[in-house]
Amino acid sequence: MTRPVETVIGFVGGRPVGRDLLDRRIAELRDGPSAAALPAPGTAEDRQLARWLTQVILTETLCEAEARARGLPPEPSESLDREPALASEAAGPLGRVAAVELGSVNAAAYAGSPWVRAMFAHVAATAAIPAGWVPGGRAGPVEVCHLVSHRLFPSRAEAVRARADELEPLGEVTLESLPSALAAALRSNPYGTLTGPVRDALGWHVAVASAQLDQPPERTPEAPVGAARRLAFARWLDEQRAAQVELVPGLEHPGDPRQPDNHHKH
Amino acid sequence: MTHVLAIDIGGTKLAAALVDEEGSVLRSATRPTPREEVMAALGGLIEEVTGGGPAPVAVGIGCAGPLDRGTVSPVNMPSWRGFPLCDEVRALTGLPTVLAGDAQCMALGEHWLGAGRGSSALLGVVVSTGIGGGLVIDGRPLLGPTGNAGHVGHMTIDPYGERCECGGRGCVERYASGPNMTRWALENGWSPGAEQADARMLARDAAAGDPVAVAAFERGAGALAGMIASTAAAAEVSTVVVGGGVSGAGAVLFEPLERALDDVGGLAFVRAVRVRPTTLGVLAGLAGAAKLAWDYSRSAG
């Protein structure tokens, strides 16, 4: 039997989800300890809250259906304390970093529904670590320290005659801390090469980066397992919602730029 | 050709140079900062740079703060508390002498010869163990009545934020300095694989995609963006030059900083602010001290 649209907050796998779930969730919030922090009824922010809660409820409904279809038992809330992927990265069961990685809707659904936690455990069990997360797997600046000797000369003629033993030791420095023109020249030469003269507004630089010191130790290949599991779950949810969830006018995603209450700019 | 004597006093190194009106360095020298008898070491350094060379016409000094009307109390130089540095150097050299904070000199140096050239309103920011800053408005440094203007590291970007060591709350430094980003990352599960974690290791792991390290830089960049947008709104700053050890992290700092600025900036003149890395590096402070001396010499003479 089809419900009137105004009593439905969305559809999951073609099945309507009743407005009563949303009304009850809002009532619980307004009667709860966070009541003072909630937007005033009837405002745009209030409508955004309803939209956000709708996404949470639809995510919970989706996960319940998926978990039941797979014969998975609900994960009791006690597992929050045991769940290393979520408990290890901040105080409290659902750490700040974990919540940011999951996204606010997913994090709220995870915290509030044993079916969402069941699906998390199921999906995350086979999560692979993205190649780009492995140290060395992605190009990036790596600062290392060098023993640099350097001297500034007022003229090119004096600079070209400079010898390494005439330079002043700067101690252990990163190339990034040197004048940029000099740093670029040092980077292009092998260690131990007398580099310069390099001219900038201060004069003619001559320098030598004679050794590499105190390189940050290679990171132990410790996999960011928790983050990878959360990423896998968030992507799975995105795919499932795209395939199964249908939203209704007035309860679109709060970040949907087409709905009138979204003033968030990027 | 006339010269000024530029002096840069840091916690680990003293530097001095004879600098002409164009910014070209004739002679320069450095030596380690001793724990005691800093003034004796500084006297020797000045003698080394000026001895046998052309007599300078003025002295400009950049020194770690806080400052108070010519005196200094650098946090990492415990033997100097309320030390009358300006008077001491004036007595030593017999020359007109002027003093400013090290980050103020960095800003002035970058404005004169570096990444901030041509800017009518510049903010220089040093992101390192702490966070310092300096403003150069219409070509002149804004030093403030006691010499402490530009202390942007202690601007509050979150009135409900963490208590800062300075006694304030929600200071930028609490979120974006090297040690504070490292501390936050460790508290949130970052495993650097070494006993002594530091911001360089954090930058390395952020570049490799470690999510907590990335989040630490995102958080720090967000705080810096709040400070930059606020300063831009207050002083119509058009250019920001970022230096200091943490700025060497490169893209892992500057990319989230650009994104955060795009998010927090509203008014057109605030959104117009441009952020650039330093081009003078560790020599920016010395260049700024020289410019300080030149400006002082001209105004006095």
Coordinates of C-alpha atoms in Angstrom, one line a residue:
Chain A
M1 CA 0.0 0.0 0.0
T2 CA 1.4 3.4 -1.0
R3 CA 1.5 6.1 1.7
P4 CA 0.8 9.7 0.9
V5 CA 4.0 11.5 0.0
E6 CA 3.8 13.9 3.0
T7 CA 4.1 10.9 5.3
V8 CA 7.1 9.5 3.6
I9 CA 10.7 10.8 4.0
G10 CA 12.2 8.8 1.2
F11 CA 12.4 5.3 -0.3
V12 CA 15.0 2.6 0.2
G13 CA 15.0 -0.1 -2.4
G14 CA 11.6 1.1 -3.5
R15 CA 10.1 0.8 0.0
P16 CA 8.8 3.9 1.6
V17 CA 10.2 5.1 4.9
G18 CA 7.7 6.7 7.2
R19 CA 7.7 10.3 8.5
D20 CA 7.1 9.0 12.0
L21 CA 10.7 8.0 12.3
L22 CA 11.9 11.5 11.5
D23 CA 9.3 13.1 13.8
R24 CA 10.3 10.9 16.7
R25 CA 14.0 11.6 16.1
I26 CA 13.4 15.3 16.1
A27 CA 11.2 15.1 19.3
E28 CA 14.0 13.1 21.0
L29 CA 16.5 15.8 20.2
R30 CA 14.2 18.6 21.3
D31 CA 13.6 16.8 24.6
G32 CA 17.2 15.9 25.1
P33 CA 20.2 17.7 26.6
S34 CA 21.2 19.3 23.3
A35 CA 17.9 21.1 22.9
A36 CA 19.4 24.5 23.5
A37 CA 21.8 24.0 20.7
L38 CA 19.1 23.2 18.1
P39 CA 17.8 25.7 15.5
A40 CA 14.5 27.4 16.2
P41 CA 11.6 25.6 14.6
G42 CA 10.5 26.8 11.2
T43 CA 13.9 28.3 10.3
A44 CA 16.1 27.3 7.4
E45 CA 18.5 25.7 9.8
D46 CA 15.6 23.7 11.3
R47 CA 14.7 22.4 7.8
Q48 CA 18.4 21.5 7.2
L49 CA 18.4 19.6 10.5
A50 CA 15.4 17.6 9.3
R51 CA 17.2 16.9 6.0
W52 CA 20.3 15.7 7.7
L53 CA 18.3 13.5 10.1
T54 CA 16.5 12.1 7.1
Q55 CA 19.8 11.0 5.5
V56 CA 20.8 9.3 8.8
I57 CA 17.5 7.4 9.0
L58 CA 17.6 6.3 5.4
T59 CA 21.2 5.1 5.9
E60 CA 20.2 3.2 8.9
T61 CA 17.2 1.7 7.0
L62 CA 19.4 0.8 4.1
C63 CA 22.0 -1.0 6.3
E64 CA 19.2 -2.9 8.2
A65 CA 17.8 -4.2 4.9
E66 CA 21.3 -5.1 3.6
A67 CA 22.3 -6.8 6.9
R68 CA 19.1 -8.8 7.1
A69 CA 19.5 -9.9 3.5
R70 CA 23.0 -11.2 4.3
G71 CA 21.9 -12.8 7.6
L72 CA 24.1 -10.6 9.6
P73 CA 23.3 -10.1 13.3
P74 CA 23.1 -6.6 14.7
E75 CA 26.2 -5.3 16.3
P76 CA 25.5 -4.2 19.9
S77 CA 26.5 -0.8 21.0
E78 CA 29.1 -2.2 23.4
S79 CA 31.3 -3.0 20.4
L80 CA 31.9 0.8 20.0
D81 CA 34.3 0.5 22.9
R82 CA 36.0 -2.4 21.3
E83 CA 36.1 -1.3 17.8
P84 CA 39.7 -0.4 17.2
A85 CA 39.1 1.3 13.9
L86 CA 36.9 3.9 15.6
A87 CA 38.1 4.0 19.2
S88 CA 41.8 4.4 18.7
E89 CA 42.1 7.9 17.3
A90 CA 40.6 10.2 19.8
A91 CA 38.9 10.3 23.2
G92 CA 35.4 8.8 23.1
P93 CA 34.1 5.9 21.1
L94 CA 33.8 7.7 17.8
G95 CA 36.9 9.8 17.5
R96 CA 37.0 13.1 15.7
V97 CA 39.2 12.0 13.0
A98 CA 37.2 8.8 12.5
A99 CA 34.0 10.9 12.3
V100 CA 35.4 13.3 9.8
E101 CA 36.6 10.4 7.6
L102 CA 33.2 8.7 7.7
G103 CA 31.2 11.9 7.2
S104 CA 28.7 13.2 9.6
V105 CA 25.7 11.3 8.3
N106 CA 27.6 8.0 8.3
A107 CA 29.1 8.6 11.7
A108 CA 25.8 9.4 13.3
A109 CA 24.2 6.3 11.7
Y110 CA 27.1 4.2 12.9
A111 CA 26.8 5.5 16.4
G112 CA 23.0 5.0 16.5
S113 CA 22.3 1.8 14.7
P114 CA 23.4 -1.8 15.4
W115 CA 22.6 -2.6 11.7
V116 CA 25.0 0.1 10.4
R117 CA 27.7 -1.3 12.7
A118 CA 27.0 -4.8 11.4
M119 CA 27.4 -3.7 7.8
F120 CA 30.5 -1.7 8.7
A121 CA 32.1 -4.9 10.2
H122 CA 31.1 -6.8 7.1
V123 CA 32.3 -4.3 4.5
A124 CA 35.4 -3.2 6.3
A125 CA 36.6 -6.7 6.8
T126 CA 37.8 -6.9 3.2
A127 CA 39.0 -3.3 2.9
A128 CA 42.3 -2.9 1.1
I129 CA 44.7 -0.1 1.9
P130 CA 44.8 2.4 -1.1
A131 CA 48.2 2.3 -2.8
G132 CA 48.5 6.1 -2.4
W133 CA 48.5 5.7 1.4
V134 CA 51.6 3.6 1.5
P135 CA 54.7 5.6 2.4
G136 CA 56.6 6.2 -0.8
G137 CA 53.5 5.4 -2.8
R138 CA 52.8 9.0 -3.5
A139 CA 55.2 11.7 -4.5
G140 CA 55.6 14.5 -2.0
P141 CA 58.1 16.8 -0.5
V142 CA 60.3 15.2 2.1
E143 CA 62.4 17.6 4.1
V144 CA 65.7 16.4 5.1
C145 CA 68.5 18.3 6.9
H146 CA 71.9 19.0 5.3
L147 CA 75.1 20.4 6.6
V148 CA 75.4 23.6 4.6
S149 CA 78.2 26.1 4.4
H150 CA 77.4 29.4 2.7
R151 CA 78.7 32.8 2.0
L152 CA 77.4 35.9 0.3
F153 CA 79.7 38.0 -1.9
P154 CA 79.0 41.5 -3.2
S155 CA 80.3 40.8 -6.7
R156 CA 80.4 37.9 -9.0
A157 CA 84.1 38.2 -9.5
E158 CA 84.7 37.5 -5.8
A159 CA 82.1 34.8 -5.7
V160 CA 83.7 32.7 -8.5
R161 CA 87.0 32.7 -6.6
A162 CA 85.4 31.3 -3.4
R163 CA 86.7 28.1 -2.0
A164 CA 84.8 25.7 0.2
D165 CA 87.0 26.4 3.2
E166 CA 86.1 30.1 3.0
L167 CA 82.4 29.4 3.5
E168 CA 80.7 29.8 6.8
P169 CA 79.0 26.7 8.3
L170 CA 75.3 27.3 8.7
G171 CA 74.9 24.0 10.6
E172 CA 72.2 21.5 10.1
V173 CA 69.5 23.2 7.9
T174 CA 66.8 22.2 5.4
L175 CA 67.2 23.5 1.9
E176 CA 63.8 25.0 2.2
S177 CA 65.1 27.4 4.8
L178 CA 67.6 28.9 2.4
P179 CA 67.0 31.6 -0.1
S180 CA 64.9 30.0 -2.8
A181 CA 67.3 30.6 -5.7
L182 CA 70.2 29.0 -3.7
A183 CA 68.0 26.1 -2.6
A184 CA 67.1 25.3 -6.2
A185 CA 70.7 25.4 -7.3
L186 CA 71.8 23.1 -4.4
R187 CA 69.0 20.7 -5.2
S188 CA 70.3 20.3 -8.8
N189 CA 73.8 19.5 -7.7
P190 CA 75.2 16.3 -6.1
Y191 CA 76.2 16.6 -2.4
G192 CA 79.5 18.1 -1.8
T193 CA 79.5 20.3 -5.0
L194 CA 80.5 23.9 -4.5
T195 CA 77.4 25.6 -5.9
G196 CA 77.2 29.1 -7.2
P197 CA 77.5 31.9 -7.7
V198 CA 73.8 32.3 -7.5
R199 CA 72.5 35.8 -7.6
D200 CA 69.5 37.3 -5.8
A201 CA 68.7 40.7 -4.3
L202 CA 71.2 40.1 -1.4
G203 CA 74.2 39.4 -3.6
W204 CA 76.1 36.4 -4.9
H205 CA 75.6 33.2 -3.0
V206 CA 78.1 30.3 -2.9
A207 CA 77.3 27.2 -0.9
V208 CA 77.9 23.6 -0.5
A209 CA 75.6 21.0 1.0
S210 CA 78.2 18.6 2.2
A211 CA 76.2 15.9 4.0
Q212 CA 72.8 14.7 4.7
L213 CA 72.0 14.5 8.4
D214 CA 69.1 13.5 10.6
Q215 CA 66.9 12.3 7.9
P216 CA 63.5 11.5 9.4
P217 CA 63.5 7.8 9.9
E218 CA 61.6 5.8 7.4
R219 CA 58.1 5.2 8.6
T220 CA 57.6 1.7 9.8
P221 CA 55.3 0.2 7.2
E222 CA 52.3 0.3 9.5
A223 CA 49.1 0.3 7.6
P224 CA 46.5 2.9 8.3
V225 CA 44.0 0.1 8.7
G226 CA 41.3 2.0 10.5
A227 CA 41.2 4.8 8.0
A228 CA 41.2 2.4 5.1
R229 CA 38.2 0.5 6.6
R230 CA 36.3 3.8 7.1
L231 CA 37.0 4.9 3.6
A232 CA 35.8 1.6 2.2
F233 CA 32.6 1.7 4.2
A234 CA 31.9 5.3 3.2
R235 CA 32.3 4.4 -0.4
W236 CA 30.1 1.4 -0.1
L237 CA 27.4 3.5 1.5
D238 CA 27.7 6.1 -1.3
E239 CA 27.3 3.4 -3.9
Q240 CA 24.3 1.8 -2.1
R241 CA 22.5 5.1 -1.5
A242 CA 23.0 6.1 -5.2
A243 CA 21.5 2.8 -6.2
Q244 CA 18.7 2.3 -3.7
V245 CA 17.7 5.6 -2.0
E246 CA 15.2 8.0 -3.4
L247 CA 14.7 11.3 -1.7
V248 CA 11.6 13.4 -1.6
P249 CA 11.2 17.2 -2.2
G250 CA 11.8 19.1 1.0
L251 CA 14.0 16.4 2.5
E252 CA 16.9 16.5 0.0
H253 CA 20.5 16.1 1.1
P254 CA 21.3 19.2 3.1
G255 CA 24.3 19.8 0.9
D256 CA 22.3 19.6 -2.3
P257 CA 22.9 23.0 -4.0
R258 CA 19.5 22.8 -5.7
Q259 CA 17.5 22.9 -2.5
P260 CA 16.6 26.4 -1.2
D261 CA 18.1 26.2 2.3
N262 CA 21.6 25.3 1.2
H263 CA 23.7 28.4 1.7
H264 CA 26.9 26.6 2.2
K265 CA 29.4 27.8 -0.4
H266 CA 32.5 26.1 -1.8
Chain B
M1 CA 79.0 53.6 -1.1
T2 CA 77.5 53.7 2.4
H3 CA 76.3 50.7 4.4
V4 CA 74.3 49.8 7.4
L5 CA 75.0 47.1 9.9
A6 CA 72.2 44.5 10.0
I7 CA 72.0 42.1 13.0
D8 CA 69.7 39.1 13.4
I9 CA 69.6 37.5 16.8
G10 CA 68.1 34.1 17.0
G11 CA 68.0 31.4 19.6
T12 CA 70.6 29.3 17.8
K13 CA 72.5 31.7 15.7
L14 CA 73.7 35.3 15.6
A15 CA 74.1 36.9 12.2
A16 CA 75.5 40.2 11.0
A17 CA 76.1 41.9 7.7
L18 CA 77.1 45.1 6.1
V19 CA 74.3 46.0 3.6
D20 CA 74.2 48.8 1.0
E21 CA 71.1 50.8 0.0
E22 CA 70.2 48.3 -2.7
G23 CA 70.2 45.4 -0.3
S24 CA 73.5 43.9 -1.5
V25 CA 75.6 42.3 1.2
L26 CA 79.2 43.4 1.3
R27 CA 80.4 41.3 4.3
S28 CA 78.6 38.9 6.6
A29 CA 79.3 36.5 9.4
T30 CA 77.5 34.2 11.8
R31 CA 78.2 32.4 15.0
P32 CA 76.3 30.2 17.4
T33 CA 74.3 31.9 20.1
P34 CA 75.9 31.1 23.5
R35 CA 73.7 30.4 26.5
E36 CA 75.5 33.1 28.5
E37 CA 77.5 36.2 27.6
V38 CA 75.5 36.8 24.4
M39 CA 76.5 40.4 24.3
A40 CA 80.2 39.5 24.2
A41 CA 79.6 37.1 21.4
L42 CA 77.6 39.8 19.5
G43 CA 80.4 42.3 20.1
G44 CA 82.9 39.9 18.5
L45 CA 80.6 39.3 15.6
I46 CA 80.2 43.0 15.0
E47 CA 83.9 43.5 15.1
E48 CA 84.4 40.7 12.6
V49 CA 81.9 42.2 10.1
T50 CA 82.9 45.8 10.5
G51 CA 86.6 45.6 11.2
G52 CA 88.6 46.9 8.3
G53 CA 85.5 47.6 6.2
P54 CA 83.5 50.7 5.5
A55 CA 82.0 52.3 8.6
P56 CA 78.3 51.7 8.7
V57 CA 75.9 54.7 9.2
A58 CA 73.3 53.0 11.3
V59 CA 72.5 49.6 13.0
G60 CA 69.3 47.6 12.6
I61 CA 68.6 44.7 14.8
G62 CA 66.0 41.9 14.6
C63 CA 65.6 39.8 17.7
A64 CA 63.2 37.2 19.0
G65 CA 60.5 38.7 21.2
P66 CA 58.8 39.7 23.2
L67 CA 60.1 43.3 23.1
D68 CA 59.3 46.3 25.1
R69 CA 60.6 49.7 24.0
G70 CA 64.1 48.7 23.1
T71 CA 64.4 45.8 25.5
V72 CA 64.1 42.1 24.7
S73 CA 63.2 39.0 26.6
P74 CA 63.6 36.1 24.1
V75 CA 61.9 33.0 25.3
N76 CA 64.8 30.8 24.4
M77 CA 67.5 33.1 25.7
P78 CA 67.0 33.0 29.5
S79 CA 70.0 35.3 30.3
W80 CA 68.2 38.2 28.6
R81 CA 65.1 39.3 30.4
G82 CA 64.2 43.0 29.9
F83 CA 67.7 43.3 28.3
P84 CA 68.3 46.8 26.9
L85 CA 69.6 45.5 23.6
C86 CA 69.1 48.6 21.6
D87 CA 71.0 50.8 24.1
E88 CA 73.8 48.2 24.5
V89 CA 74.4 48.0 20.7
R90 CA 74.2 51.8 20.4
A91 CA 76.8 52.2 23.2
L92 CA 79.0 49.5 21.5
T93 CA 78.9 51.0 18.0
G94 CA 78.3 54.7 18.7
L95 CA 75.7 54.5 15.8
P96 CA 72.0 55.3 15.5
T97 CA 70.4 51.9 16.4
V98 CA 66.9 50.6 15.9
L99 CA 65.3 47.3 17.0
A100 CA 62.4 45.3 15.8
G101 CA 61.1 41.7 16.3
D102 CA 62.6 39.0 14.2
A103 CA 59.3 38.3 12.4
Q104 CA 58.8 42.0 11.8
C105 CA 62.2 42.0 10.2
M106 CA 61.3 38.9 8.1
A107 CA 58.3 40.7 6.8
L108 CA 60.2 43.9 6.1
G109 CA 63.0 41.9 4.3
E110 CA 60.6 40.0 2.1
H111 CA 58.9 43.3 1.3
W112 CA 62.1 44.9 0.4
L113 CA 63.9 42.2 -1.5
G114 CA 61.8 39.0 -1.5
A115 CA 58.4 37.6 -2.2
G116 CA 56.5 40.6 -1.0
R117 CA 58.1 43.2 -3.2
G118 CA 55.7 45.9 -4.4
S119 CA 52.9 45.0 -1.9
S120 CA 51.3 48.0 -0.4
A121 CA 50.1 46.0 2.6
L122 CA 52.1 42.9 3.5
L123 CA 51.8 40.4 6.3
G124 CA 54.9 38.2 6.9
V125 CA 54.3 35.1 8.9
V126 CA 57.0 32.8 10.4
V127 CA 55.5 29.3 11.1
S128 CA 58.1 27.4 13.2
T129 CA 58.3 26.4 16.8
G130 CA 56.0 29.3 17.5
I131 CA 54.2 31.6 15.1
G132 CA 55.4 35.2 14.6
G133 CA 54.4 37.9 12.2
G134 CA 55.0 41.4 11.0
L135 CA 53.1 44.0 9.0
V136 CA 54.5 46.3 6.4
I137 CA 52.0 48.9 5.4
D138 CA 52.8 51.4 2.6
G139 CA 56.4 50.3 2.8
R140 CA 56.8 50.9 6.5
P141 CA 56.9 48.4 9.3
L142 CA 54.0 48.6 11.7
L143 CA 55.8 48.0 15.0
G144 CA 53.4 49.2 17.6
P145 CA 53.9 51.3 20.8
T146 CA 56.0 48.7 22.6
G147 CA 57.3 47.0 19.4
N148 CA 55.0 44.0 19.5
A149 CA 52.6 44.6 16.6
G150 CA 52.1 41.7 14.3
H151 CA 52.0 39.0 16.9
V152 CA 49.6 37.1 14.7
G153 CA 50.4 33.7 16.3
H154 CA 48.4 34.8 19.3
M155 CA 45.3 36.0 17.5
T156 CA 42.3 34.0 18.8
I157 CA 40.7 32.0 16.0
D158 CA 38.4 30.0 18.4
P159 CA 37.1 31.8 21.5
Y160 CA 36.1 28.3 22.9
G161 CA 39.4 26.7 21.8
E162 CA 42.3 25.3 23.7
R163 CA 44.1 27.3 26.3
C164 CA 47.4 28.7 24.9
E165 CA 50.7 28.8 26.8
C166 CA 50.5 32.6 26.5
G167 CA 47.5 32.6 28.8
G168 CA 45.0 33.3 26.0
R169 CA 42.6 30.9 24.4
G170 CA 42.2 29.5 20.9
C171 CA 45.5 31.1 19.6
V172 CA 46.6 30.3 16.1
E173 CA 49.9 29.0 17.5
R174 CA 48.0 26.4 19.5
Y175 CA 46.8 24.9 16.2
A176 CA 49.4 25.6 13.6
S177 CA 52.9 25.7 15.1
G178 CA 55.2 22.7 14.4
P179 CA 55.1 21.3 18.0
N180 CA 51.4 21.9 18.3
M181 CA 50.5 20.1 15.0
T182 CA 52.8 17.3 16.1
R183 CA 51.2 17.1 19.5
W184 CA 47.7 17.0 18.1
A185 CA 48.6 14.3 15.5
L186 CA 50.1 12.1 18.3
E187 CA 47.0 12.6 20.4
N188 CA 44.9 11.5 17.5
G189 CA 46.7 8.3 16.7
W190 CA 49.6 9.3 14.5
S191 CA 52.5 6.8 14.7
P192 CA 55.6 8.5 13.5
G193 CA 57.8 5.4 14.0
A194 CA 60.3 7.3 16.1
E195 CA 60.6 8.4 19.7
Q196 CA 61.1 12.0 19.0
A197 CA 58.4 13.1 16.6
D198 CA 58.6 16.5 15.0
A199 CA 56.9 18.6 12.3
R200 CA 59.3 17.4 9.6
M201 CA 58.2 13.8 10.2
L202 CA 54.6 14.9 10.3
A203 CA 55.1 16.7 6.9
R204 CA 56.7 13.6 5.5
D205 CA 53.7 11.4 6.5
A206 CA 51.2 13.9 5.4
A207 CA 52.9 14.0 2.0
A208 CA 52.6 10.2 2.0
G209 CA 48.9 10.3 2.7
D210 CA 48.7 9.4 6.4
P211 CA 45.2 10.6 7.2
V212 CA 46.0 11.9 10.7
A213 CA 49.1 13.8 9.5
V214 CA 47.0 15.2 6.7
A215 CA 44.3 16.2 9.2
A216 CA 46.9 17.9 11.4
F217 CA 48.0 20.1 8.5
E218 CA 44.4 20.7 7.5
R219 CA 43.7 21.8 11.0
G220 CA 46.8 24.0 11.2
A221 CA 46.1 25.5 7.8
G222 CA 42.5 26.3 8.8
A223 CA 43.8 28.2 11.8
L224 CA 46.3 30.1 9.7
A225 CA 43.6 30.9 7.2
G226 CA 41.3 32.3 9.9
M227 CA 44.2 34.5 11.1
I228 CA 45.1 35.6 7.5
A229 CA 41.5 36.5 6.6
S230 CA 41.0 38.4 9.8
T231 CA 44.3 40.3 9.3
A232 CA 43.3 41.0 5.7
A233 CA 39.9 42.3 6.9
A234 CA 41.5 44.6 9.5
A235 CA 44.4 46.0 7.5
E236 CA 43.5 45.2 3.9
V237 CA 46.6 43.1 3.6
S238 CA 47.0 42.0 0.0
T239 CA 50.1 39.8 0.2
V240 CA 51.1 37.2 2.8
V241 CA 54.6 35.7 2.8
V242 CA 55.0 32.6 4.8
G243 CA 58.4 31.5 6.1
G244 CA 59.8 29.5 9.0
G245 CA 60.6 25.8 9.3
V246 CA 57.1 24.5 9.0
S247 CA 56.6 26.4 5.7
G248 CA 59.2 24.0 4.2
A249 CA 56.5 21.4 4.3
G250 CA 55.4 22.8 1.0
A251 CA 52.2 21.6 -0.6
V252 CA 50.9 19.8 2.5
L253 CA 50.6 23.2 4.2
F254 CA 50.0 25.6 1.3
E255 CA 47.3 23.6 -0.5
P256 CA 45.0 23.2 2.5
L257 CA 45.8 26.8 3.4
E258 CA 44.5 28.0 0.0
R259 CA 41.4 25.9 0.3
A260 CA 40.7 27.1 3.8
L261 CA 41.2 30.7 2.8
D262 CA 38.8 30.2 -0.1
D263 CA 36.3 28.9 2.5
V264 CA 36.7 31.5 5.2
G265 CA 37.2 34.6 3.1
G266 CA 34.1 36.5 2.2
L267 CA 34.6 40.1 1.2
A268 CA 36.2 40.6 -2.2
F269 CA 39.3 42.4 -0.8
V270 CA 39.8 39.6 1.8
R271 CA 39.5 37.0 -0.9
A272 CA 42.0 38.9 -3.0
V273 CA 44.8 38.2 -0.5
R274 CA 47.7 36.2 -2.1
V275 CA 49.9 33.8 -0.1
R276 CA 53.4 33.1 -1.1
P277 CA 56.3 31.2 0.4
T278 CA 59.4 33.0 1.4
T279 CA 62.2 33.6 -1.2
L280 CA 64.9 34.9 1.2
G281 CA 64.6 32.1 3.7
V282 CA 66.7 32.5 6.8
L283 CA 68.2 35.7 5.4
A284 CA 64.9 37.5 5.3
G285 CA 65.4 38.7 8.9
L286 CA 68.8 40.1 8.2
A287 CA 67.6 41.9 5.1
G288 CA 64.7 43.4 7.1
A289 CA 67.1 44.5 9.8
A290 CA 69.1 46.3 7.1
K291 CA 66.0 48.0 5.8
L292 CA 65.0 49.0 9.3
A293 CA 68.4 50.7 9.7
W294 CA 68.2 52.5 6.3
D295 CA 64.8 53.8 7.1
Y296 CA 65.9 54.9 10.6
S297 CA 69.0 56.5 9.2
R298 CA 67.1 58.5 6.6
S299 CA 64.4 59.6 9.1
A300 CA 67.0 60.6 11.7
G301 CA 69.3 62.4 9.2

